[in-house]
Structure formats: C-alpha cells, structure tokens
PDB file of C-alpha atoms and ligand atoms in Angstrom:
ATOM      1  CA  MET A  28     152.552 109.950 129.182  1.00  0.00           C
ATOM      2  CA  VAL A  29     151.189 108.730 125.861  1.00  0.00           C
ATOM      3  CA  GLU A  30     152.499 109.302 122.349  1.00  0.00           C
ATOM      4  CA  GLY A  31     151.249 112.543 120.883  1.00  0.00           C
ATOM      5  CA  GLU A  32     151.034 114.173 124.286  1.00  0.00           C
ATOM      6  CA  LYS A  33     153.475 117.003 124.763  1.00  0.00           C
ATOM      7  CA  PRO A  34     156.127 116.123 127.310  1.00  0.00           C
ATOM      8  CA  LEU A  35     156.294 119.092 129.647  1.00  0.00           C
ATOM      9  CA  MET A  36     160.021 119.516 130.091  1.00  0.00           C
ATOM     10  CA  LYS A  37     160.718 121.896 132.918  1.00  0.00           C
ATOM     11  CA  TYR A  38     161.550 122.083 136.576  1.00  0.00           C
ATOM     12  CA  VAL A  39     158.764 122.794 139.010  1.00  0.00           C
ATOM     13  CA  GLU A  40     158.900 123.994 142.575  1.00  0.00           C
ATOM     14  CA  THR A  41     157.254 121.724 145.108  1.00  0.00           C
ATOM     15  CA  ASP A  42     156.748 121.505 148.850  1.00  0.00           C
ATOM     16  CA  ASP A  43     155.516 117.930 148.547  1.00  0.00           C
ATOM     17  CA  PRO A  44     158.151 115.825 146.731  1.00  0.00           C
ATOM     18  CA  ALA A  45     156.007 112.672 146.788  1.00  0.00           C
ATOM     19  CA  SER A  46     153.210 114.367 144.873  1.00  0.00           C
ATOM     20  CA  MET A  47     155.249 114.890 141.705  1.00  0.00           C
ATOM     21  CA  PRO A  48     154.841 112.578 138.715  1.00  0.00           C
ATOM     22  CA  GLY A  49     157.632 110.082 138.054  1.00  0.00           C
ATOM     23  CA  ARG A  50     159.845 108.011 140.356  1.00  0.00           C
ATOM     24  CA  LEU A  51     161.623 110.138 142.935  1.00  0.00           C
ATOM     25  CA  LEU A  52     165.296 109.107 143.014  1.00  0.00           C
ATOM     26  CA  LYS A  53     167.112 109.115 146.333  1.00  0.00           C
ATOM     27  CA  GLU A  54     170.910 109.052 146.586  1.00  0.00           C
ATOM     28  CA  THR A  55     171.473 105.360 145.926  1.00  0.00           C
ATOM     29  CA  ASP A  56     168.360 104.559 143.861  1.00  0.00           C
ATOM     30  CA  ARG A  57     169.133 103.210 140.422  1.00  0.00           C
ATOM     31  CA  PHE A  58     167.344 103.351 137.091  1.00  0.00           C
ATOM     32  CA  CYS A  59     168.041 101.620 133.786  1.00  0.00           C
ATOM     33  CA  PHE A  60     168.475 103.665 130.651  1.00  0.00           C
ATOM     34  CA  ARG A  61     170.489 103.942 127.464  1.00  0.00           C
ATOM     35  CA  CYS A  62     169.959 106.098 124.408  1.00  0.00           C
ATOM     36  CA  TYR A  63     171.905 105.665 121.172  1.00  0.00           C
ATOM     37  CA  PRO A  64     171.576 106.226 117.432  1.00  0.00           C
ATOM     38  CA  GLY A  65     169.811 103.183 116.024  1.00  0.00           C
ATOM     39  CA  ILE A  66     167.376 102.682 118.893  1.00  0.00           C
ATOM     40  CA  SER A  67     163.860 102.383 117.422  1.00  0.00           C
ATOM     41  CA  CYS A  68     162.590 105.601 119.032  1.00  0.00           C
ATOM     42  CA  PHE A  69     165.668 107.664 118.072  1.00  0.00           C
ATOM     43  CA  ASN A  70     164.805 111.386 118.113  1.00  0.00           C
ATOM     44  CA  ARG A  71     161.119 110.882 118.871  1.00  0.00           C
ATOM     45  CA  CYS A  72     161.621 112.850 122.060  1.00  0.00           C
ATOM     46  CA  CYS A  73     162.847 115.900 120.098  1.00  0.00           C
ATOM     47  CA  ARG A  74     159.500 117.102 118.774  1.00  0.00           C
ATOM     48  CA  ASN A  75     156.364 118.862 119.922  1.00  0.00           C
ATOM     49  CA  LEU A  76     157.909 119.948 123.206  1.00  0.00           C
ATOM     50  CA  ASN A  77     157.193 122.584 125.795  1.00  0.00           C
ATOM     51  CA  LEU A  78     160.902 123.002 126.319  1.00  0.00           C
ATOM     52  CA  PHE A  79     161.649 125.652 128.932  1.00  0.00           C
ATOM     53  CA  LEU A  80     165.004 127.352 128.504  1.00  0.00           C
ATOM     54  CA  TYR A  81     166.937 128.757 131.436  1.00  0.00           C
ATOM     55  CA  PRO A  82     169.388 131.652 131.218  1.00  0.00           C
ATOM     56  CA  TYR A  83     172.455 129.405 131.226  1.00  0.00           C
ATOM     57  CA  ASP A  84     170.945 127.381 128.356  1.00  0.00           C
ATOM     58  CA  VAL A  85     170.792 130.563 126.279  1.00  0.00           C
ATOM     59  CA  ILE A  86     174.404 131.426 127.076  1.00  0.00           C
ATOM     60  CA  ARG A  87     175.542 128.034 125.801  1.00  0.00           C
ATOM     61  CA  LEU A  88     173.249 127.804 122.783  1.00  0.00           C
ATOM     62  CA  ARG A  89     173.957 131.261 121.400  1.00  0.00           C
ATOM     63  CA  LYS A  90     177.691 130.560 121.660  1.00  0.00           C
ATOM     64  CA  CYS A  91     177.291 127.220 119.911  1.00  0.00           C
ATOM     65  CA  LEU A  92     175.334 128.896 117.104  1.00  0.00           C
ATOM     66  CA  ALA A  93     177.770 131.850 116.970  1.00  0.00           C
ATOM     67  CA  ILE A  94     175.009 134.453 117.278  1.00  0.00           C
ATOM     68  CA  SER A  95     174.204 137.050 119.927  1.00  0.00           C
ATOM     69  CA  SER A  96     171.794 136.325 122.785  1.00  0.00           C
ATOM     70  CA  GLY A  97     169.359 138.874 121.304  1.00  0.00           C
ATOM     71  CA  GLU A  98     169.437 137.127 117.925  1.00  0.00           C
ATOM     72  CA  PHE A  99     168.937 133.790 119.636  1.00  0.00           C
ATOM     73  CA  ILE A 100     165.897 135.009 121.581  1.00  0.00           C
ATOM     74  CA  ASP A 101     164.323 136.514 118.460  1.00  0.00           C
ATOM     75  CA  ALA A 102     164.959 133.512 116.225  1.00  0.00           C
ATOM     76  CA  TYR A 103     164.463 130.554 118.537  1.00  0.00           C
ATOM     77  CA  THR A 104     162.261 131.381 121.500  1.00  0.00           C
ATOM     78  CA  ASP A 105     158.743 132.288 122.548  1.00  0.00           C
ATOM     79  CA  VAL A 106     158.408 134.420 125.661  1.00  0.00           C
ATOM     80  CA  VAL A 107     155.156 133.499 127.405  1.00  0.00           C
ATOM     81  CA  PHE A 108     153.362 134.521 130.569  1.00  0.00           C
ATOM     82  CA  ARG A 109     151.876 131.959 132.955  1.00  0.00           C
ATOM     83  CA  GLU A 110     149.545 132.421 135.886  1.00  0.00           C
ATOM     84  CA  THR A 111     151.967 130.820 138.338  1.00  0.00           C
ATOM     85  CA  SER A 112     154.716 133.435 138.016  1.00  0.00           C
ATOM     86  CA  TYR A 113     155.078 137.167 137.501  1.00  0.00           C
ATOM     87  CA  PHE A 114     158.153 136.469 135.381  1.00  0.00           C
ATOM     88  CA  PRO A 115     157.719 135.216 131.810  1.00  0.00           C
ATOM     89  CA  SER A 116     158.883 131.779 130.698  1.00  0.00           C
ATOM     90  CA  VAL A 117     161.204 131.383 127.743  1.00  0.00           C
ATOM     91  CA  LEU A 118     160.411 128.376 125.575  1.00  0.00           C
ATOM     92  CA  LEU A 119     162.294 126.955 122.626  1.00  0.00           C
ATOM     93  CA  ARG A 120     160.128 127.559 119.544  1.00  0.00           C
ATOM     94  CA  MET A 121     159.452 124.345 117.652  1.00  0.00           C
ATOM     95  CA  ALA A 122     159.756 124.304 113.852  1.00  0.00           C
ATOM     96  CA  GLU A 123     156.636 125.022 111.829  1.00  0.00           C
ATOM     97  CA  ASN A 124     156.361 121.584 110.272  1.00  0.00           C
ATOM     98  CA  GLU A 125     153.803 118.849 110.783  1.00  0.00           C
ATOM     99  CA  GLU A 126     155.721 117.175 113.575  1.00  0.00           C
ATOM    100  CA  LYS A 127     156.779 120.411 115.238  1.00  0.00           C
ATOM    101  CA  THR A 128     160.345 119.224 115.476  1.00  0.00           C
ATOM    102  CA  CYS A 129     162.978 120.921 117.592  1.00  0.00           C
ATOM    103  CA  PRO A 130     164.792 123.498 115.430  1.00  0.00           C
ATOM    104  CA  PHE A 131     168.076 121.794 116.267  1.00  0.00           C
ATOM    105  CA  LEU A 132     167.047 118.319 115.194  1.00  0.00           C
ATOM    106  CA  SER A 133     168.885 117.002 112.144  1.00  0.00           C
ATOM    107  CA  GLN A 134     168.875 113.595 110.477  1.00  0.00           C
ATOM    108  CA  ASP A 135     171.964 112.688 112.469  1.00  0.00           C
ATOM    109  CA  GLY A 136     170.504 113.811 115.778  1.00  0.00           C
ATOM    110  CA  CYS A 137     170.960 116.968 117.812  1.00  0.00           C
ATOM    111  CA  ARG A 138     173.108 119.547 116.026  1.00  0.00           C
ATOM    112  CA  VAL A 139     173.760 121.468 119.276  1.00  0.00           C
ATOM    113  CA  TYR A 140     174.484 118.309 121.256  1.00  0.00           C
ATOM    114  CA  MET A 141     177.530 119.640 123.128  1.00  0.00           C
ATOM    115  CA  ASP A 142     175.506 122.678 124.220  1.00  0.00           C
ATOM    116  CA  ARG A 143     172.026 121.160 124.401  1.00  0.00           C
ATOM    117  CA  PRO A 144     169.746 122.614 127.109  1.00  0.00           C
ATOM    118  CA  GLN A 145     169.629 121.296 130.645  1.00  0.00           C
ATOM    119  CA  THR A 146     166.269 119.603 130.133  1.00  0.00           C
ATOM    120  CA  CYS A 147     167.643 117.594 127.189  1.00  0.00           C
ATOM    121  CA  ARG A 148     170.800 116.609 129.063  1.00  0.00           C
ATOM    122  CA  ALA A 149     168.905 115.410 132.098  1.00  0.00           C
ATOM    123  CA  PHE A 150     166.184 113.601 130.114  1.00  0.00           C
ATOM    124  CA  PRO A 151     164.557 111.204 131.092  1.00  0.00           C
ATOM    125  CA  ILE A 152     165.132 112.730 134.513  1.00  0.00           C
ATOM    126  CA  GLU A 153     162.843 115.648 135.322  1.00  0.00           C
ATOM    127  CA  HIS A 154     163.546 118.052 138.120  1.00  0.00           C
ATOM    128  CA  GLY A 155     161.641 119.602 140.955  1.00  0.00           C
ATOM    129  CA  ILE A 156     162.901 122.297 143.282  1.00  0.00           C
ATOM    130  CA  TYR A 157     162.339 121.764 146.978  1.00  0.00           C
ATOM    131  CA  TYR A 158     162.622 124.864 149.108  1.00  0.00           C
ATOM    132  CA  ASP A 159     163.425 124.256 152.764  1.00  0.00           C
ATOM    133  CA  ALA A 160     162.011 127.259 154.614  1.00  0.00           C
ATOM    134  CA  GLN A 161     163.972 126.377 157.775  1.00  0.00           C
ATOM    135  CA  THR A 162     167.413 126.516 156.157  1.00  0.00           C
ATOM    136  CA  GLY A 163     166.422 128.955 153.401  1.00  0.00           C
ATOM    137  CA  ARG A 164     168.028 126.625 150.891  1.00  0.00           C
ATOM    138  CA  SER A 165     166.724 124.978 147.759  1.00  0.00           C
ATOM    139  CA  ARG A 166     167.663 121.571 146.481  1.00  0.00           C
ATOM    140  CA  LEU A 167     166.998 119.741 143.304  1.00  0.00           C
ATOM    141  CA  LEU A 168     164.751 116.690 143.254  1.00  0.00           C
ATOM    142  CA  HIS A 169     165.262 114.090 140.549  1.00  0.00           C
ATOM    143  CA  TYR A 170     162.420 112.072 139.036  1.00  0.00           C
ATOM    144  CA  PHE A 171     162.832 109.238 136.547  1.00  0.00           C
ATOM    145  CA  ARG A 172     160.054 109.865 134.058  1.00  0.00           C
ATOM    146  CA  PRO A 173     160.578 108.575 130.526  1.00  0.00           C
ATOM    147  CA  PRO A 174     157.622 108.954 128.151  1.00  0.00           C
ATOM    148  CA  ASP A 175     155.848 105.749 127.134  1.00  0.00           C
ATOM    149  CA  PHE A 176     157.429 105.725 123.684  1.00  0.00           C
ATOM    150  CA  CYS A 177     160.982 105.870 125.076  1.00  0.00           C
ATOM    151  CA  GLN A 178     162.611 102.485 124.562  1.00  0.00           C
ATOM    152  CA  GLY A 179     165.788 103.499 126.385  1.00  0.00           C
ATOM    153  CA  ARG A 180     164.234 102.536 129.718  1.00  0.00           C
ATOM    154  CA  PHE A 181     164.312  98.834 128.695  1.00  0.00           C
ATOM    155  CA  GLU A 182     168.094  98.857 128.298  1.00  0.00           C
ATOM    156  CA  GLU A 183     170.321  97.314 130.946  1.00  0.00           C
ATOM    157  CA  THR A 184     172.761 100.112 131.721  1.00  0.00           C
ATOM    158  CA  SER A 185     172.008 101.332 135.215  1.00  0.00           C
ATOM    159  CA  TRP A 186     172.622 104.708 136.834  1.00  0.00           C
ATOM    160  CA  THR A 187     172.187 106.680 139.994  1.00  0.00           C
ATOM    161  CA  LYS A 188     170.969 110.259 139.651  1.00  0.00           C
ATOM    162  CA  ASP A 189     174.530 111.456 140.236  1.00  0.00           C
ATOM    163  CA  SER A 190     176.281 109.108 137.830  1.00  0.00           C
ATOM    164  CA  TRP A 191     173.741 110.068 135.155  1.00  0.00           C
ATOM    165  CA  ALA A 192     174.238 113.799 135.820  1.00  0.00           C
ATOM    166  CA  SER A 193     177.967 113.377 135.606  1.00  0.00           C
ATOM    167  CA  ASP A 194     177.785 111.315 132.392  1.00  0.00           C
ATOM    168  CA  GLN A 195     175.555 113.909 130.717  1.00  0.00           C
ATOM    169  CA  GLU A 196     177.629 116.849 132.019  1.00  0.00           C
ATOM    170  CA  VAL A 197     174.576 118.426 133.590  1.00  0.00           C
ATOM    171  CA  VAL A 198     176.007 119.085 137.066  1.00  0.00           C
ATOM    172  CA  PHE A 199     176.906 122.721 136.434  1.00  0.00           C
ATOM    173  CA  TYR A 200     173.604 123.304 134.648  1.00  0.00           C
ATOM    174  CA  ASN A 201     171.832 122.023 137.754  1.00  0.00           C
ATOM    175  CA  GLN A 202     173.779 124.453 139.913  1.00  0.00           C
ATOM    176  CA  MET A 203     172.796 127.358 137.660  1.00  0.00           C
ATOM    177  CA  THR A 204     169.157 126.233 137.728  1.00  0.00           C
ATOM    178  CA  LEU A 205     169.173 126.328 141.528  1.00  0.00           C
ATOM    179  CA  GLU A 206     170.553 129.869 141.466  1.00  0.00           C
ATOM    180  CA  TRP A 207     167.873 130.789 138.942  1.00  0.00           C
ATOM    181  CA  ALA A 208     165.149 129.158 141.049  1.00  0.00           C
ATOM    182  CA  ASP A 209     166.170 131.349 143.991  1.00  0.00           C
ATOM    183  CA  LEU A 210     165.242 134.380 141.936  1.00  0.00           C
ATOM    184  CA  MET A 211     162.111 132.788 140.483  1.00  0.00           C
ATOM    185  CA  ARG A 212     160.750 132.167 143.973  1.00  0.00           C
ATOM    186  CA  LEU A 213     160.636 135.928 144.503  1.00  0.00           C
ATOM    187  CA  PHE A 214     158.444 136.276 141.420  1.00  0.00           C
ATOM    188  CA  GLN A 215     155.575 134.581 143.226  1.00  0.00           C
ATOM    189  CA  THR A 216     154.762 138.133 144.306  1.00  0.00           C
ATOM    190  CA  ASP A 217     154.149 140.993 141.877  1.00  0.00           C
ATOM    191  CA  PRO A 218     157.151 143.334 141.681  1.00  0.00           C
ATOM    192  CA  TRP A 219     155.927 145.449 138.784  1.00  0.00           C
ATOM    193  CA  GLY A 220     154.109 148.138 140.729  1.00  0.00           C
ATOM    194  CA  GLY A 221     151.178 148.316 138.331  1.00  0.00           C
ATOM    195  CA  GLU A 222     153.176 148.539 135.079  1.00  0.00           C
ATOM    196  CA  GLY A 223     153.080 144.775 134.483  1.00  0.00           C
ATOM    197  CA  PRO A 224     155.866 142.569 133.127  1.00  0.00           C
ATOM    198  CA  ASP A 225     155.683 144.309 129.736  1.00  0.00           C
ATOM    199  CA  GLY A 226     156.800 147.599 131.249  1.00  0.00           C
ATOM    200  CA  GLN A 227     160.297 149.028 131.407  1.00  0.00           C
ATOM    201  CA  LYS A 228     161.242 147.151 134.596  1.00  0.00           C
ATOM    202  CA  GLY A 229     160.105 143.876 133.075  1.00  0.00           C
ATOM    203  CA  LYS A 230     162.143 144.454 129.943  1.00  0.00           C
ATOM    204  CA  MET A 231     165.223 145.215 132.039  1.00  0.00           C
ATOM    205  CA  ALA A 232     164.781 142.074 134.155  1.00  0.00           C
ATOM    206  CA  LEU A 233     164.402 139.894 131.074  1.00  0.00           C
ATOM    207  CA  MET A 234     167.461 141.467 129.493  1.00  0.00           C
ATOM    208  CA  ALA A 235     169.615 141.055 132.619  1.00  0.00           C
ATOM    209  CA  THR A 236     168.940 137.343 132.760  1.00  0.00           C
ATOM    210  CA  TYR A 237     168.285 136.099 129.211  1.00  0.00           C
ATOM    211  CA  ASN A 238     169.855 138.654 126.879  1.00  0.00           C
ATOM    212  CA  ILE A 239     173.343 138.489 128.315  1.00  0.00           C
ATOM    213  CA  ASP A 240     175.070 140.362 125.477  1.00  0.00           C
ATOM    214  CA  ALA A 241     172.698 143.317 125.788  1.00  0.00           C
ATOM    215  CA  PHE A 242     173.118 143.263 129.577  1.00  0.00           C
ATOM    216  CA  ARG A 243     176.918 143.392 129.223  1.00  0.00           C
ATOM    217  CA  ASP A 244     176.589 146.393 126.954  1.00  0.00           C
ATOM    218  CA  PHE A 245     174.213 148.028 129.443  1.00  0.00           C
ATOM    219  CA  VAL A 246     176.467 147.419 132.455  1.00  0.00           C
ATOM    220  CA  LEU A 247     179.685 148.500 130.782  1.00  0.00           C
ATOM    221  CA  ASN A 248     178.336 151.473 128.825  1.00  0.00           C
ATOM    222  CA  SER A 249     175.838 153.139 131.153  1.00  0.00           C
ATOM    223  CA  SER A 250     176.005 154.776 134.579  1.00  0.00           C
ATOM    224  CA  PHE A 251     175.512 151.322 136.170  1.00  0.00           C
ATOM    225  CA  PHE A 252     178.721 151.475 138.232  1.00  0.00           C
ATOM    226  CA  LYS A 253     177.822 154.948 139.489  1.00  0.00           C
ATOM    227  CA  ARG A 254     174.518 153.620 140.834  1.00  0.00           C
ATOM    228  CA  TYR A 255     175.598 150.168 141.977  1.00  0.00           C
ATOM    229  CA  LYS A 256     178.619 148.953 143.856  1.00  0.00           C
ATOM    230  CA  VAL A 257     180.227 145.869 142.316  1.00  0.00           C
ATOM    231  CA  LYS A 258     183.433 144.307 143.604  1.00  0.00           C
ATOM    232  CA  PRO A 259     186.485 145.109 141.441  1.00  0.00           C
ATOM    233  CA  ASP A 260     187.211 141.445 140.630  1.00  0.00           C
ATOM    234  CA  ILE A 261     183.622 140.939 139.418  1.00  0.00           C
ATOM    235  CA  ARG A 262     183.775 144.141 137.351  1.00  0.00           C
ATOM    236  CA  LEU A 263     186.810 142.742 135.614  1.00  0.00           C
ATOM    237  CA  LYS A 264     185.397 139.270 135.168  1.00  0.00           C
ATOM    238  CA  ILE A 265     182.103 140.243 133.593  1.00  0.00           C
ATOM    239  CA  LYS A 266     183.865 141.728 130.580  1.00  0.00           C
ATOM    240  CA  SER A 267     184.481 138.230 129.247  1.00  0.00           C
ATOM    241  CA  ASP A 268     182.886 135.732 131.645  1.00  0.00           C
ATOM    242  CA  ASP A 269     179.222 135.066 130.793  1.00  0.00           C
ATOM    243  CA  VAL A 270     178.537 133.087 133.969  1.00  0.00           C
ATOM    244  CA  ALA A 271     179.872 135.865 136.208  1.00  0.00           C
ATOM    245  CA  LEU A 272     177.714 138.319 134.254  1.00  0.00           C
ATOM    246  CA  LEU A 273     174.619 136.135 134.603  1.00  0.00           C
ATOM    247  CA  ARG A 274     175.210 135.889 138.344  1.00  0.00           C
ATOM    248  CA  LEU A 275     175.479 139.672 138.479  1.00  0.00           C
ATOM    249  CA  GLY A 276     172.244 139.897 136.475  1.00  0.00           C
ATOM    250  CA  ILE A 277     170.403 137.590 138.856  1.00  0.00           C
ATOM    251  CA  SER A 278     171.661 139.522 141.906  1.00  0.00           C
ATOM    252  CA  TRP A 279     170.808 142.835 140.303  1.00  0.00           C
ATOM    253  CA  VAL A 280     167.222 141.797 139.522  1.00  0.00           C
ATOM    254  CA  LYS A 281     166.830 140.648 143.151  1.00  0.00           C
ATOM    255  CA  LEU A 282     168.088 144.039 144.269  1.00  0.00           C
ATOM    256  CA  PHE A 283     166.335 146.419 141.944  1.00  0.00           C
ATOM    257  CA  LEU A 284     162.938 144.682 141.940  1.00  0.00           C
ATOM    258  CA  PHE A 285     162.790 143.178 145.429  1.00  0.00           C
ATOM    259  CA  GLY A 286     165.341 145.169 147.446  1.00  0.00           C
ATOM    260  CA  VAL A 287     167.316 142.025 148.307  1.00  0.00           C
ATOM    261  CA  GLN A 288     170.901 143.061 149.050  1.00  0.00           C
ATOM    262  CA  GLY A 289     173.473 140.387 148.215  1.00  0.00           C
ATOM    263  CA  ASN A 290     177.260 140.209 148.081  1.00  0.00           C
ATOM    264  CA  THR A 291     177.587 140.608 144.330  1.00  0.00           C
ATOM    265  CA  VAL A 292     175.966 143.993 143.808  1.00  0.00           C
ATOM    266  CA  LYS A 293     174.853 146.701 146.219  1.00  0.00           C
ATOM    267  CA  SER A 294     172.938 149.882 145.615  1.00  0.00           C
ATOM    268  CA  ILE A 295     174.879 153.104 146.166  1.00  0.00           C
ATOM    269  CA  ILE A 296     171.774 155.304 146.178  1.00  0.00           C
ATOM    270  CA  PHE A 297     169.914 153.460 149.010  1.00  0.00           C
TER     271      PHE A 297
HETATM  272  S1  LIG B 318     162.818 108.473 123.277  1.00  0.00           S
HETATM  273 FE1  LIG B 318     164.313 107.848 124.863  1.00  0.00          FE
HETATM  274  S2  LIG B 318     165.627 106.282 123.952  1.00  0.00           S
HETATM  275 FE2  LIG B 318     164.452 107.269 122.313  1.00  0.00          FE
HETATM  276  S3  LIG B 318     165.825 108.820 121.521  1.00  0.00           S
HETATM  277 FE3  LIG B 318     164.558 109.803 123.076  1.00  0.00          FE
HETATM  278  S4  LIG B 318     165.694 109.600 125.009  1.00  0.00           S
HETATM  279 FE4  LIG B 318     166.614 108.206 123.508  1.00  0.00          FE
HETATM  280  S1  LIG B 319     168.096 120.600 121.631  1.00  0.00           S
HETATM  281 FE1  LIG B 319     168.812 118.696 120.754  1.00  0.00          FE
HETATM  282  S2  LIG B 319     168.361 117.137 122.309  1.00  0.00           S
HETATM  283 FE2  LIG B 319     167.136 118.946 122.790  1.00  0.00          FE
HETATM  284  S3  LIG B 319     165.147 118.631 121.821  1.00  0.00           S
HETATM  285 FE3  LIG B 319     166.453 119.780 120.386  1.00  0.00          FE
HETATM  286  S4  LIG B 319     167.409 118.250 119.078  1.00  0.00           S
HETATM  287 FE4  LIG B 319     166.608 117.195 120.877  1.00  0.00          FE
END
C-alpha cells in the first residue's frame, strides 16, 4: 500500500485464506511492531480511511462521547450500500478538511482511544473471516499488513496475534465481530422481498443492530414481547446491558428476515 492510497480497514469473508493480502499469522508466528507518540509517522494512519464500524464499535463510541446511538450515527457515519451484501455498511465519516482526518484525531492522538473501533485496535493486523461449512463455524484470520508509511513495523518489540490482541484489548471486539459475521453471511441473499434495504424491514434491521438505544426503546415499549418469546433473564438484562441487547438484535434480525430460530428469541406467531 502506498502513501495517499486509502487503507481499506475492514474484515472480509474468505474461503481461500492464502489469497488475502498481508502475511497470514498462524498461532505461533511473530511480527515486530511498536507504535508510540513521537514516532515519525505518528497519526498518519488516522486519515483518509474507509473505516468500517461494527455494531459493538458504535455501542462503545457513543458511550465514550456521551451521546445516543442515533446521534452518533447521524453525526459520525455514512451508511453505504455495496454490491457484495444486501445489508448496508456503516463507515466512520472523515472530517471535511484537506487531509480527511478521522473526526476523533486530536493533536495529542486519538481522543476516543479507550473506546476506539476494533479496526484501530487491531491495526496493523487486518482480519478475514473463514467460514467452515463442515462445522458451520466461523473463525477469524489475522493478517499482518502495515501500510508502507508505517514505521512501527521496524521496531523490535515482537508479538503473536494473540499477545497483540490481548495488549490492545481487542479480544472481546473480535468475538462480537464473529457474531456479527454470522448474521452478515445471511445477507448474501436478498431478504427484502422486493422492497429493498431502504424499506421498512431494512430500517428495522439497521436499527436493531446499529441504533441500540432506539432498539431498546422499541423492544421495551412496543408489543415486541407479545410477538416474540424472550427468556426472562434476557428480558431483564437488556434494560441496561447493551451487549445483551445487541445479541438480541442480531438474533431477532436472523429470525424476522431469514426465519432462523435461535435460543435468544423465538417467534410466538409462527
Ligand atoms: S502509521 Fe503505524 S507506527 Fe505510525 S502512528 Fe500509525 S500505527 Fe503507529
Ligand atoms: S478512532 Fe482514533 S485510532 Fe481510529 S482512526 Fe480515529 S483517531 Fe485514529
């Protein structure tokens, strides 16, 4: 990747791990990297990005910024449609300045550092999702792929993929991404029944996964529990637990768009 080229920061699903760009890291493979204020390229990786946000990223960022998920989506994201999926992608909107900097970049570095998105935590590791059709399970693939301008790769500190993930506190993010990828796989087929992703169903699916505050309001203040069976402990949890609510949202979208019955939520009307 050359300077000026947009790093494409996202996970991609693959059935051919070797075909992905970057160095595929196996369990014990090591890579050298260190990033710190004062390094000559400091913050150069925080501009002009296609930075894909996942639902758990939004949960963390909106809390860090003390705004609602709806306000966050309006102020900081672009919702775009791509040919490879029937579900839209949510990208962090870069600032409208010459360098198209990340809106959270300050002179001192990242102002949402403790809640920075998964892609930023994992950087310079990029992820692929490998789906094993035999077991029905997905796993994350890790690729070392720093851009050419990144000087951190010439440092001596060495890591495995796991020690890096642990150091950057990205392990739980990775788990949430896998759960999200399970739903995204279903969106390789069109669930919209002619109304397209802009229709009412599409708006509901986007809300249930990205606009967590609106989804909580919808679940708690509509006839949701008359139409869907949710275990009592989950009903209690979702009042205050964003992760439990997101998991309910993911399960609900699987159910109401694709008819996939899971343990979290079941249809009463079926
Ligand atoms: S380009 Fe690499 S070393 Fe430089 S600030 Fe970004 S991650 Fe750190
Ligand atoms: S969120 Fe923080 S780490 Fe990520 S691109 Fe923006 S400033 Fe950089």
